[in-house]
Amino acid sequence: MVNCCGLVSEKNEPVPLKSISVELQVQDHVASVRSCLQYVNEEERPLEAVFVFPLPADAAVCHFSARIGEQEIRAELQDRQSARDQYDDAVSSGQQAFLLEESEESSDVFRLSVGCLSPGQNASITIVYIIELSVQADHALRFCLPAVLNPRYTPAAAGVVPEVSSASVIPYTLSLSVEVRSSDRISRFESSCTLDPLEFLDAQHTHATVNLSAGHRFDKDVELFLYYENSHQPSAVVEAAASAAQSGSLMGDPALMISLYPEFPADVMSSLASQGEFIFVVDRSGSMDCQMHHGNDAQMRIESARDTLLLLLKSLPMGCYFNIYGFGSHFESFFPSVTRSIASLDYILIPWMGSGVFLILTLIFSQLFVFTDGEVWNIKEVLDLVKSQVYSHRCFSFGIGEGASTALITGMAREGSGHAQFITGTDRMQPKVMQSLRFALQPAVDNISVDWTVPEGVTVDMLSPPINTLFQGQRALIYAQIKGQSSGKKEGAVTVKYRLKDQPVTNQLQFTLKPTEDTGLTIHRLAARSVIRSLELEERAGGADAENIRRRIVELSVQAGVSSAHTAFIGVNKDRKQTVKGPLLQRRVPVPGKLCVCVCVCLFPFSVCHSLNDYFLACSLESSNMMMIECDAASYEAEPQKDPLLQLVSLQKASGCWELNASLAAVFGKTEDEVTNRKAVDGSVWATVLALIWLYAFKSDQQDEWQFVAMKAASWIRSQKPDGLSQCVCDGNVLLGCQVTEDMLGI
């Protein structure tokens, strides 16, 4: 595949893009991002260039302008085809023109066409977009500035988006400044990159600024993590209408944003489901043979996914069913057939690549875990299918490494009422995946309703789609439009009701109907974006009303000034002095040929039944602790697990116990004789007690990873009702040099 980075010359060398400057303004849970890109034509002839680049999923582009010398060209948002025609006409007549449009297949990929730059001429492109900040498992708000665009797995009939490869060879620089304003105190600010110290601008610590340290090379995604002190406190924010907009329109009325981020009681969270159906879908494409990060001790992505899958299987409750699917140039399930005990499974397959790749997306009443480091080209088709099955499954998605598609990862989780996680840099995959498993096993909020209390003459129209489920660690933003006028009362209230494990919960929030200051239009535009995305989904579903829906999308997109699948930004420099003479040199990112994918299949040498009540891990996982990885034309054995925690997990039986043997003793740093000679109870009970003591004593900082493994082990011990258990724990502490109590072990 051609390695290309942004705009390239005939010699496949980056040419026009020289620097990127980003200003990030955060208001509570949303952000406005202003990016300025500096281009220069270093050719000896006039240049037309095309740059394909990523933006975060669900980003709403609301401004696009270009500056040539001292002249600024502010682009207008128009119907896509009309904008394309205007761009082509301008370029063919020698006028400078700029066209910015969203990919037809993926909402996180944009295409910028720069037309008719004279030799040696500079152009400064400014793009502004707004976005909701996602919530992480530790309650942080995450913003990501993606550095790379991974290759698309493309159906044969579709166009191919070029690859923007690793930014390590990109010659342009990046500067980034951040300003945060919040109604809640700012606790701290972290990043995957080096930052200057956080500077607070008020005594309440609700206003702060921070900058990316000088000298940063844009060789990886820039991730920012913002922490508030009272992250679970619900909030309601009203934004004033646009002064020039017509009253009664979305932009002409005040807009309301509700943030709902419930914190569930500990006793509810401890009541985990004991049964379920789980499907694990693992990317096996060639890119999964890349390292997780650039450090010396970095695992391969496929190895980390393999280790995580092992931990997941060991952590599932006894009453669960599971299957494993791999996808690369084709898909393959670990189990070729379905037993009668889970005959209710209904497989739904969709095309993934023109060469025959398929991905199993969902089952009836299942939990779907998807692991990938890239994405597919037909993202919108995938998300539509996930959305259509939302009442029969939940989808948990994991983006591995730099450049994993935000549109695919967050989109599948959003449409599948699940949760999205990104594993980048030196992040460990296991704790993030286990956090999602906790979500999958915990009860979710349902029967969500929203009621409004407003004065006479005022109404509230919901702009967000209904919320079907909500669970611990997931926040929902609800947008609404406030219509009408009230001569008296200036306050309103919203009451959010839901049920959690059959218990009713009520939250009531007060808000003002008249904002006292101009707060910008970020909430209005995000609300418009929410409506547009719902209309696009409705349009793709088909039907006789598709043309009217498309017309409504264009109308709302132009009115709100936010991008959509059917609109584009077009700017033309009509200054006659700037007309370009001579033949136009085209510079487009080369379209790669057919993807050459090395398909790696993780072959677990289990002898296994579908029910976890029946399955057991046979020879290689329980004895030699080896796994086979089979490629297209060769096979080899991966090295044994070196992580003692994963070694211990791999030795656990499906029932939750461990057997007393040399492999287990080696995890403890003992010989088999040392362990065997000290046993005072049944061998399996003794071995399981030792394993639990070791976990609590030596791996307490990784408890999120082994919590379910330990719960299953403790449950098994209690079911055995052994005599002399207290003495057994004492002997285990002596052998391992620990001080762990029975209460800590849960036995």
Coordinates of C-alpha atoms in Angstrom, one line a residue, residues 113-595:
S113 CA -10.1 20.4 -2.1
V114 CA -7.8 23.3 -2.6
G115 CA -8.0 24.7 -6.1
C116 CA -5.7 27.0 -8.1
L117 CA -2.8 27.9 -5.8
S118 CA -0.2 29.9 -7.7
P119 CA 3.5 28.8 -7.5
G120 CA 4.9 29.8 -4.2
Q121 CA 1.6 31.0 -2.8
N122 CA 0.5 30.4 0.8
A123 CA -3.1 29.6 1.9
S124 CA -4.4 29.5 5.5
I125 CA -7.4 27.2 6.0
T126 CA -9.6 27.6 9.1
I127 CA -12.0 24.9 10.2
V128 CA -14.2 25.2 13.3
Y129 CA -16.2 22.2 14.6
I130 CA -18.1 21.4 17.8
I131 CA -18.4 18.1 19.6
E132 CA -19.7 16.4 22.7
L133 CA -16.9 15.1 25.0
S134 CA -17.1 11.4 25.8
V135 CA -17.0 10.1 29.4
Q136 CA -14.3 7.6 30.4
A137 CA -14.5 4.8 33.0
D138 CA -12.7 7.0 35.5
H139 CA -15.3 9.9 34.9
A140 CA -12.9 11.9 32.8
L141 CA -14.1 13.8 29.7
R142 CA -12.0 12.8 26.7
F143 CA -11.1 14.9 23.7
C144 CA -9.0 13.3 20.9
L145 CA -7.2 15.1 18.1
P146 CA -6.6 12.2 15.6
A147 CA -3.3 12.2 13.8
V148 CA -3.8 9.3 11.4
L149 CA -6.4 7.9 9.1
N150 CA -6.3 4.1 8.9
P151 CA -6.9 2.3 5.7
R152 CA -10.6 1.5 4.9
Y153 CA -11.7 -2.0 4.3
T154 CA -13.7 -1.3 1.1
P155 CA -16.4 -3.0 -0.9
A156 CA -15.3 -3.5 -4.5
A157 CA -18.0 -1.2 -5.8
A158 CA -17.2 1.7 -3.5
G159 CA -14.6 4.4 -3.9
V160 CA -11.5 4.1 -1.7
V161 CA -10.5 6.7 0.8
P162 CA -6.7 7.0 0.7
E163 CA -4.6 6.1 3.7
V164 CA -3.0 8.8 5.8
S165 CA -0.3 6.7 7.4
S166 CA 1.8 7.2 10.5
A167 CA 2.5 10.8 11.1
S168 CA 6.1 10.1 12.1
V169 CA 7.2 11.3 8.6
I170 CA 4.9 14.3 8.5
P171 CA 6.8 17.5 8.2
Y172 CA 4.2 19.8 9.7
T173 CA 4.0 21.0 13.2
L174 CA 1.2 21.2 15.7
S175 CA 0.3 23.8 18.4
L176 CA -2.6 23.4 20.7
S177 CA -4.2 25.7 23.3
V178 CA -7.1 24.8 25.6
E179 CA -9.5 27.0 27.5
V180 CA -12.0 25.5 29.9
R181 CA -15.1 27.1 31.5
S182 CA -17.4 25.1 33.7
S183 CA -20.2 25.4 36.2
D184 CA -18.3 22.7 38.2
R185 CA -14.8 22.9 39.8
I186 CA -12.0 21.6 37.6
S187 CA -10.2 18.9 39.4
R188 CA -7.3 18.2 37.0
F189 CA -6.3 18.0 33.4
E190 CA -4.2 15.2 31.9
S191 CA -2.9 14.2 28.4
S192 CA -1.2 11.5 26.5
C193 CA 1.3 14.3 25.4
T194 CA 3.4 16.7 27.4
L195 CA 1.4 19.8 28.6
D196 CA 2.5 23.1 30.1
P197 CA 1.2 23.6 33.7
L198 CA -2.6 24.1 34.1
E199 CA -3.3 27.8 34.9
F200 CA -6.5 28.7 36.8
L201 CA -8.0 32.1 36.0
D202 CA -10.4 32.4 38.9
A203 CA -10.5 31.5 42.6
Q204 CA -13.3 29.0 42.1
H205 CA -11.2 26.9 39.7
T206 CA -14.0 26.9 37.1
H207 CA -11.9 28.7 34.4
A208 CA -8.5 27.5 33.3
T209 CA -6.1 27.4 30.4
V210 CA -3.4 25.0 29.3
N211 CA -1.1 24.5 26.3
L212 CA 0.5 21.6 24.5
S213 CA 4.3 21.9 25.2
A214 CA 6.4 23.4 22.4
G215 CA 8.2 21.1 20.0
H216 CA 5.4 18.4 19.8
R217 CA 5.5 16.3 16.7
F218 CA 2.1 15.1 15.5
D219 CA 3.2 11.5 15.5
K220 CA 0.3 10.2 17.5
D221 CA -3.3 11.1 18.6
V222 CA -3.4 13.9 21.1
E223 CA -5.7 12.8 23.9
L224 CA -6.9 15.2 26.6
F225 CA -8.6 14.2 29.8
L226 CA -10.6 16.7 31.8
Y227 CA -11.8 15.9 35.4
Y228 CA -14.5 17.8 37.3
E229 CA -15.1 17.5 41.0
N230 CA -18.8 16.7 40.8
S231 CA -19.0 14.7 37.6
H232 CA -22.2 12.9 38.5
Q233 CA -24.2 16.0 39.3
P234 CA -27.0 16.5 36.6
S235 CA -27.1 19.9 35.0
A236 CA -29.4 21.9 32.7
V237 CA -28.0 24.7 30.5
V238 CA -30.0 27.2 28.4
E239 CA -28.5 29.0 25.4
A240 CA -29.9 32.2 24.0
A241 CA -31.3 32.2 20.4
A242 CA -29.4 33.5 17.5
S243 CA -30.3 37.2 17.2
A244 CA -30.8 37.2 13.4
A245 CA -32.8 33.9 13.2
Q246 CA -36.5 33.8 12.9
S247 CA -38.5 33.1 16.0
G248 CA -40.0 29.6 16.0
S249 CA -37.0 28.1 14.1
L250 CA -34.5 25.9 15.9
M251 CA -31.9 28.7 15.8
G252 CA -34.4 31.4 16.6
D253 CA -35.5 30.0 20.0
P254 CA -33.5 29.3 23.2
A255 CA -32.0 25.8 23.2
L256 CA -31.6 23.6 26.3
M257 CA -29.0 20.9 27.1
I258 CA -29.6 18.4 29.9
S259 CA -26.6 16.3 31.2
L260 CA -27.6 13.1 32.9
Y261 CA -24.9 11.0 34.4
P262 CA -26.4 8.8 37.1
E263 CA -24.3 7.3 39.9
F264 CA -25.8 4.0 41.0
P265 CA -25.9 2.6 44.6
A266 CA -23.1 0.2 45.5
D267 CA -25.6 -2.6 46.4
V268 CA -27.2 -2.4 43.0
M269 CA -23.8 -2.5 41.3
S270 CA -22.8 -5.6 43.2
S271 CA -25.9 -7.5 41.9
L272 CA -24.3 -8.8 38.7
A273 CA -26.2 -10.9 36.1
S274 CA -25.5 -14.6 36.3
Q275 CA -26.5 -15.5 32.8
G276 CA -26.0 -14.0 29.3
E277 CA -24.9 -14.6 25.8
F278 CA -21.6 -13.0 24.7
I279 CA -20.1 -12.7 21.2
F280 CA -16.5 -11.7 21.0
V281 CA -15.5 -10.2 17.5
V282 CA -11.7 -9.8 17.0
D283 CA -9.9 -8.0 14.2
R284 CA -7.3 -10.4 12.7
S285 CA -6.2 -8.1 9.8
G286 CA -2.5 -7.5 9.1
S287 CA -2.5 -4.2 11.1
M288 CA -3.1 -6.1 14.3
D289 CA 0.5 -7.3 14.0
C290 CA 1.6 -3.7 14.9
Q291 CA 2.8 -2.9 18.4
M292 CA 0.4 -1.3 20.9
H293 CA 2.8 1.6 21.3
H294 CA 6.4 2.6 20.4
G295 CA 8.0 1.5 23.7
N296 CA 10.5 -1.3 24.0
D297 CA 8.1 -3.5 26.0
A298 CA 5.1 -3.1 23.7
Q299 CA 3.0 -6.1 22.9
M300 CA 1.6 -6.8 19.5
R301 CA -2.1 -5.7 19.2
I302 CA -3.2 -9.3 18.4
E303 CA -1.3 -10.6 21.4
S304 CA -3.0 -8.0 23.7
A305 CA -6.4 -8.9 22.2
R306 CA -5.7 -12.6 22.7
D307 CA -4.7 -12.1 26.4
T308 CA -7.7 -9.9 27.0
L309 CA -10.0 -12.5 25.4
L310 CA -8.6 -15.2 27.7
L311 CA -9.3 -12.9 30.7
L312 CA -12.9 -12.2 29.5
L313 CA -13.7 -15.9 29.0
K314 CA -12.4 -16.8 32.5
S315 CA -14.4 -13.9 34.0
L316 CA -17.8 -14.8 32.5
P317 CA -20.3 -16.2 35.1
M318 CA -21.0 -19.9 34.9
G319 CA -24.4 -19.6 33.3
C320 CA -23.2 -17.7 30.2
Y321 CA -22.9 -18.8 26.6
F322 CA -20.3 -17.4 24.2
N323 CA -18.8 -17.6 20.8
I324 CA -15.7 -16.0 19.2
Y325 CA -15.5 -14.6 15.7
G326 CA -12.4 -13.3 13.9
F327 CA -12.4 -11.1 10.8
G328 CA -9.8 -10.1 8.3
S329 CA -10.1 -11.0 4.6
H330 CA -13.0 -13.3 5.7
F331 CA -14.8 -14.0 8.9
E332 CA -14.6 -17.3 10.9
S333 CA -16.3 -18.4 14.1
F334 CA -14.5 -20.5 16.7
F335 CA -17.6 -22.8 17.0
P336 CA -18.8 -24.0 13.6
S337 CA -22.4 -24.7 14.8
V338 CA -24.9 -23.8 17.5
T339 CA -26.0 -26.4 20.1
R340 CA -29.6 -26.8 20.9
S341 CA -29.2 -25.3 24.3
I342 CA -28.6 -21.9 22.6
A343 CA -30.7 -22.5 19.4
S344 CA -32.4 -19.1 19.9
L345 CA -29.3 -17.4 18.5
D346 CA -30.1 -15.6 15.3
Y347 CA -27.0 -14.8 13.3
I348 CA -27.1 -11.6 11.2
L349 CA -24.3 -11.2 8.7
I350 CA -23.4 -8.1 6.7
P351 CA -20.8 -7.5 3.9
W352 CA -17.5 -6.1 5.3
M353 CA -15.4 -6.2 2.1
G354 CA -16.0 -6.8 -1.5
S355 CA -13.5 -9.7 -1.4
G356 CA -15.9 -11.6 0.9
V357 CA -15.2 -10.4 4.4
F358 CA -18.3 -10.6 6.6
L359 CA -18.7 -9.6 10.2
I360 CA -21.2 -11.1 12.6
L361 CA -22.8 -8.1 14.2
T362 CA -25.5 -9.3 16.5
L363 CA -27.5 -12.1 18.0
I364 CA -30.9 -12.3 19.6
F365 CA -30.5 -11.1 23.2
S366 CA -26.7 -10.9 23.2
Q367 CA -23.8 -8.9 24.4
L368 CA -21.4 -8.1 21.5
F369 CA -17.8 -7.2 22.1
V370 CA -15.9 -5.8 19.1
F371 CA -12.1 -5.3 19.0
T372 CA -10.5 -3.5 16.0
D373 CA -7.6 -1.2 15.3
G374 CA -9.1 0.2 12.1
E375 CA -12.5 0.5 10.5
V376 CA -14.6 -0.4 7.5
W377 CA -15.5 1.9 4.7
N378 CA -19.3 1.3 4.9
I379 CA -19.6 2.6 8.4
K380 CA -23.0 4.1 8.0
E381 CA -24.3 0.8 6.8
V382 CA -22.9 -1.0 9.8
L383 CA -24.3 1.5 12.2
D384 CA -27.7 1.3 10.6
L385 CA -27.7 -2.5 11.2
V386 CA -26.6 -2.1 14.8
K387 CA -29.4 0.5 15.3
S388 CA -32.0 -1.8 13.8
Q389 CA -31.1 -4.5 16.4
V390 CA -30.9 -2.3 19.5
Y391 CA -33.8 -4.1 21.2
S392 CA -32.1 -7.5 21.0
H393 CA -28.5 -6.8 21.8
R394 CA -26.0 -4.4 23.3
C395 CA -22.7 -3.6 21.6
F396 CA -19.4 -2.8 23.4
S397 CA -16.6 -1.6 21.1
F398 CA -12.9 -1.2 21.6
G399 CA -10.6 0.9 19.4
I400 CA -7.0 -0.4 19.5
G401 CA -4.0 1.8 18.8
E402 CA -3.7 5.2 17.1
G403 CA -6.2 6.0 14.4
A404 CA -9.0 3.6 15.2
S405 CA -12.2 5.1 13.8
T406 CA -14.1 7.2 16.2
A407 CA -17.2 6.9 14.0
L408 CA -17.1 3.1 14.0
I409 CA -16.1 2.6 17.7
T410 CA -18.4 5.2 19.3
G411 CA -21.1 4.7 16.7
M412 CA -21.5 1.0 17.4
A413 CA -21.6 1.5 21.1
R414 CA -24.1 4.4 20.8
E415 CA -26.5 2.7 18.5
G416 CA -26.1 -0.6 20.4
S417 CA -26.8 0.9 23.9
G418 CA -23.3 -0.2 25.0
H419 CA -20.0 1.5 25.8
A420 CA -17.0 2.5 23.7
Q421 CA -13.3 2.3 24.9
F422 CA -10.1 3.4 23.2
I423 CA -6.8 1.8 24.0
T424 CA -3.9 4.0 23.0
G425 CA -0.3 4.6 23.9
T426 CA 0.8 2.6 26.9
D427 CA -2.8 1.9 28.0
R428 CA -3.4 -1.7 29.1
M429 CA -6.3 -3.3 27.3
Q430 CA -7.4 -5.6 30.1
P431 CA -8.7 -3.0 32.7
K432 CA -10.7 -1.1 30.1
V433 CA -12.3 -4.2 28.7
M434 CA -13.2 -5.5 32.1
Q435 CA -14.8 -2.2 32.9
S436 CA -17.1 -2.8 29.9
L437 CA -17.8 -6.4 31.1
R438 CA -18.9 -4.9 34.4
F439 CA -21.3 -2.6 32.5
A440 CA -22.6 -5.6 30.5
L441 CA -23.3 -7.6 33.7
Q442 CA -24.7 -4.7 35.7
P443 CA -28.3 -3.7 35.6
A444 CA -29.1 -0.8 33.3
V445 CA -31.4 2.1 33.7
D446 CA -34.6 1.7 31.6
N447 CA -38.1 3.2 31.3
I448 CA -36.5 6.7 30.9
S449 CA -39.0 9.5 30.7
V450 CA -38.6 13.3 30.6
D451 CA -41.3 15.7 31.8
W452 CA -41.3 19.5 31.6
T453 CA -42.8 22.1 33.9
V454 CA -42.9 25.5 32.2
P455 CA -45.1 28.6 32.5
E456 CA -48.3 29.1 30.5
G457 CA -47.4 30.2 26.9
V458 CA -44.1 28.2 26.9
T459 CA -43.6 24.7 25.4
V460 CA -40.6 22.5 25.1
D461 CA -39.9 20.3 22.1
M462 CA -37.4 17.4 22.5
L463 CA -34.8 17.4 19.7
S464 CA -32.8 14.3 20.9
P465 CA -33.9 10.7 20.0
P466 CA -35.4 8.8 23.0
I467 CA -32.9 7.2 25.4
N468 CA -33.5 3.5 25.7
T469 CA -31.0 2.5 28.3
L470 CA -28.4 4.1 30.5
F471 CA -25.8 2.4 32.8
Q472 CA -23.1 3.3 35.3
G473 CA -20.4 5.3 33.6
Q474 CA -22.5 6.4 30.7
R475 CA -23.7 10.0 30.3
A476 CA -26.6 11.2 28.2
L477 CA -27.0 14.7 26.7
I478 CA -30.6 15.7 25.9
Y479 CA -31.3 18.6 23.6
A480 CA -34.6 20.6 23.5
Q481 CA -36.0 23.7 22.0
I482 CA -37.9 26.2 24.2
K483 CA -40.8 27.9 22.3
G484 CA -43.1 30.8 23.2
Q485 CA -43.0 33.6 25.7
S486 CA -44.1 33.9 29.3
S487 CA -45.0 37.3 30.8
G488 CA -44.6 36.1 34.3
K489 CA -42.5 33.2 35.7
K490 CA -39.0 33.0 34.2
E491 CA -38.1 29.6 35.5
G492 CA -38.8 26.1 34.3
A493 CA -38.0 22.6 35.5
V494 CA -37.3 19.2 33.9
T495 CA -38.0 15.9 35.7
V496 CA -36.1 12.9 34.5
K497 CA -37.5 9.6 35.7
Y498 CA -36.2 6.1 35.2
R499 CA -36.2 2.6 36.8
L500 CA -33.1 0.9 38.1
K501 CA -33.5 -2.8 39.1
D502 CA -37.3 -2.2 39.4
Q503 CA -36.7 0.8 41.7
P504 CA -38.1 4.2 40.6
V505 CA -35.6 7.1 40.5
T506 CA -36.4 10.8 40.0
N507 CA -34.1 13.7 39.2
Q508 CA -35.5 17.3 38.9
L509 CA -33.5 20.2 37.5
Q510 CA -34.3 23.9 37.4
F511 CA -33.4 26.2 34.5
T512 CA -34.0 29.8 33.5
L513 CA -36.1 30.6 30.4
K514 CA -34.1 33.7 29.7
P515 CA -30.3 33.4 29.6
T516 CA -28.7 36.5 30.9
E517 CA -25.8 36.6 28.5
D518 CA -24.9 35.5 24.9
T519 CA -23.3 32.1 25.4
G520 CA -22.7 31.4 21.6
L521 CA -24.5 28.8 19.6
T522 CA -22.7 25.6 20.5
I523 CA -25.8 24.0 22.1
H524 CA -28.0 25.0 19.2
R525 CA -25.6 23.5 16.7
L526 CA -25.1 20.3 18.5
A527 CA -28.9 20.0 18.8
A528 CA -29.2 20.6 15.1
R529 CA -26.5 17.9 14.5
S530 CA -28.5 15.5 16.6
V531 CA -31.7 16.1 14.6
I532 CA -29.7 15.9 11.3
R533 CA -28.2 12.5 12.3
S534 CA -31.6 11.1 13.1
L535 CA -33.0 12.3 9.8
E536 CA -30.0 10.8 7.9
L537 CA -30.7 7.5 9.6
E538 CA -34.4 7.7 8.7
E539 CA -33.5 8.5 5.1
R540 CA -31.1 5.5 4.8
A541 CA -33.9 3.3 6.1
G542 CA -35.7 4.0 2.7
G543 CA -39.3 4.8 2.0
A544 CA -41.3 7.1 -0.3
D545 CA -40.5 10.2 1.8
A546 CA -36.7 10.0 1.3
E547 CA -36.5 13.1 -1.0
N548 CA -38.5 15.2 1.5
I549 CA -36.2 14.1 4.3
R550 CA -33.2 15.0 2.3
R551 CA -34.7 18.4 1.7
R552 CA -35.2 18.9 5.4
I553 CA -31.6 17.9 6.2
V554 CA -30.3 20.5 3.7
E555 CA -32.6 23.2 5.1
L556 CA -31.6 22.5 8.7
S557 CA -28.0 22.1 7.9
V558 CA -27.8 25.5 6.1
Q559 CA -30.0 27.2 8.8
A560 CA -27.8 26.0 11.7
G561 CA -24.6 26.3 9.7
V562 CA -23.4 22.7 10.5
S563 CA -22.2 20.1 8.1
S564 CA -24.2 17.1 7.0
A565 CA -24.1 14.3 4.5
H566 CA -25.9 16.4 1.9
T567 CA -24.2 19.8 2.3
A568 CA -20.7 21.1 1.7
F569 CA -18.7 24.3 2.4
I570 CA -17.7 26.2 -0.8
G571 CA -15.5 29.3 -1.0
V572 CA -14.4 31.0 -4.2
N573 CA -12.0 33.9 -4.5
K574 CA -13.7 36.1 -7.2
D575 CA -10.9 38.7 -7.2
R576 CA -10.0 39.0 -10.9
K577 CA -6.4 39.8 -9.9
Q578 CA -6.1 36.3 -8.5
T579 CA -7.1 34.5 -11.6
V580 CA -4.6 31.7 -12.3
K581 CA -3.2 31.3 -15.8
G582 CA -1.6 28.2 -17.3
P583 CA -2.2 24.4 -17.0
L584 CA -3.4 23.2 -13.6
L585 CA -1.3 20.6 -11.8
Q586 CA -3.4 18.1 -9.8
R587 CA -2.2 16.6 -6.6
R588 CA -4.4 13.9 -5.1
V589 CA -3.6 11.4 -2.5
P590 CA -2.9 8.2 -4.4
V591 CA -5.6 5.6 -4.2
P592 CA -4.1 2.3 -2.9
G593 CA -4.7 -0.9 -4.8
K594 CA -6.4 -4.0 -3.3
L595 CA -5.6 -4.4 0.4

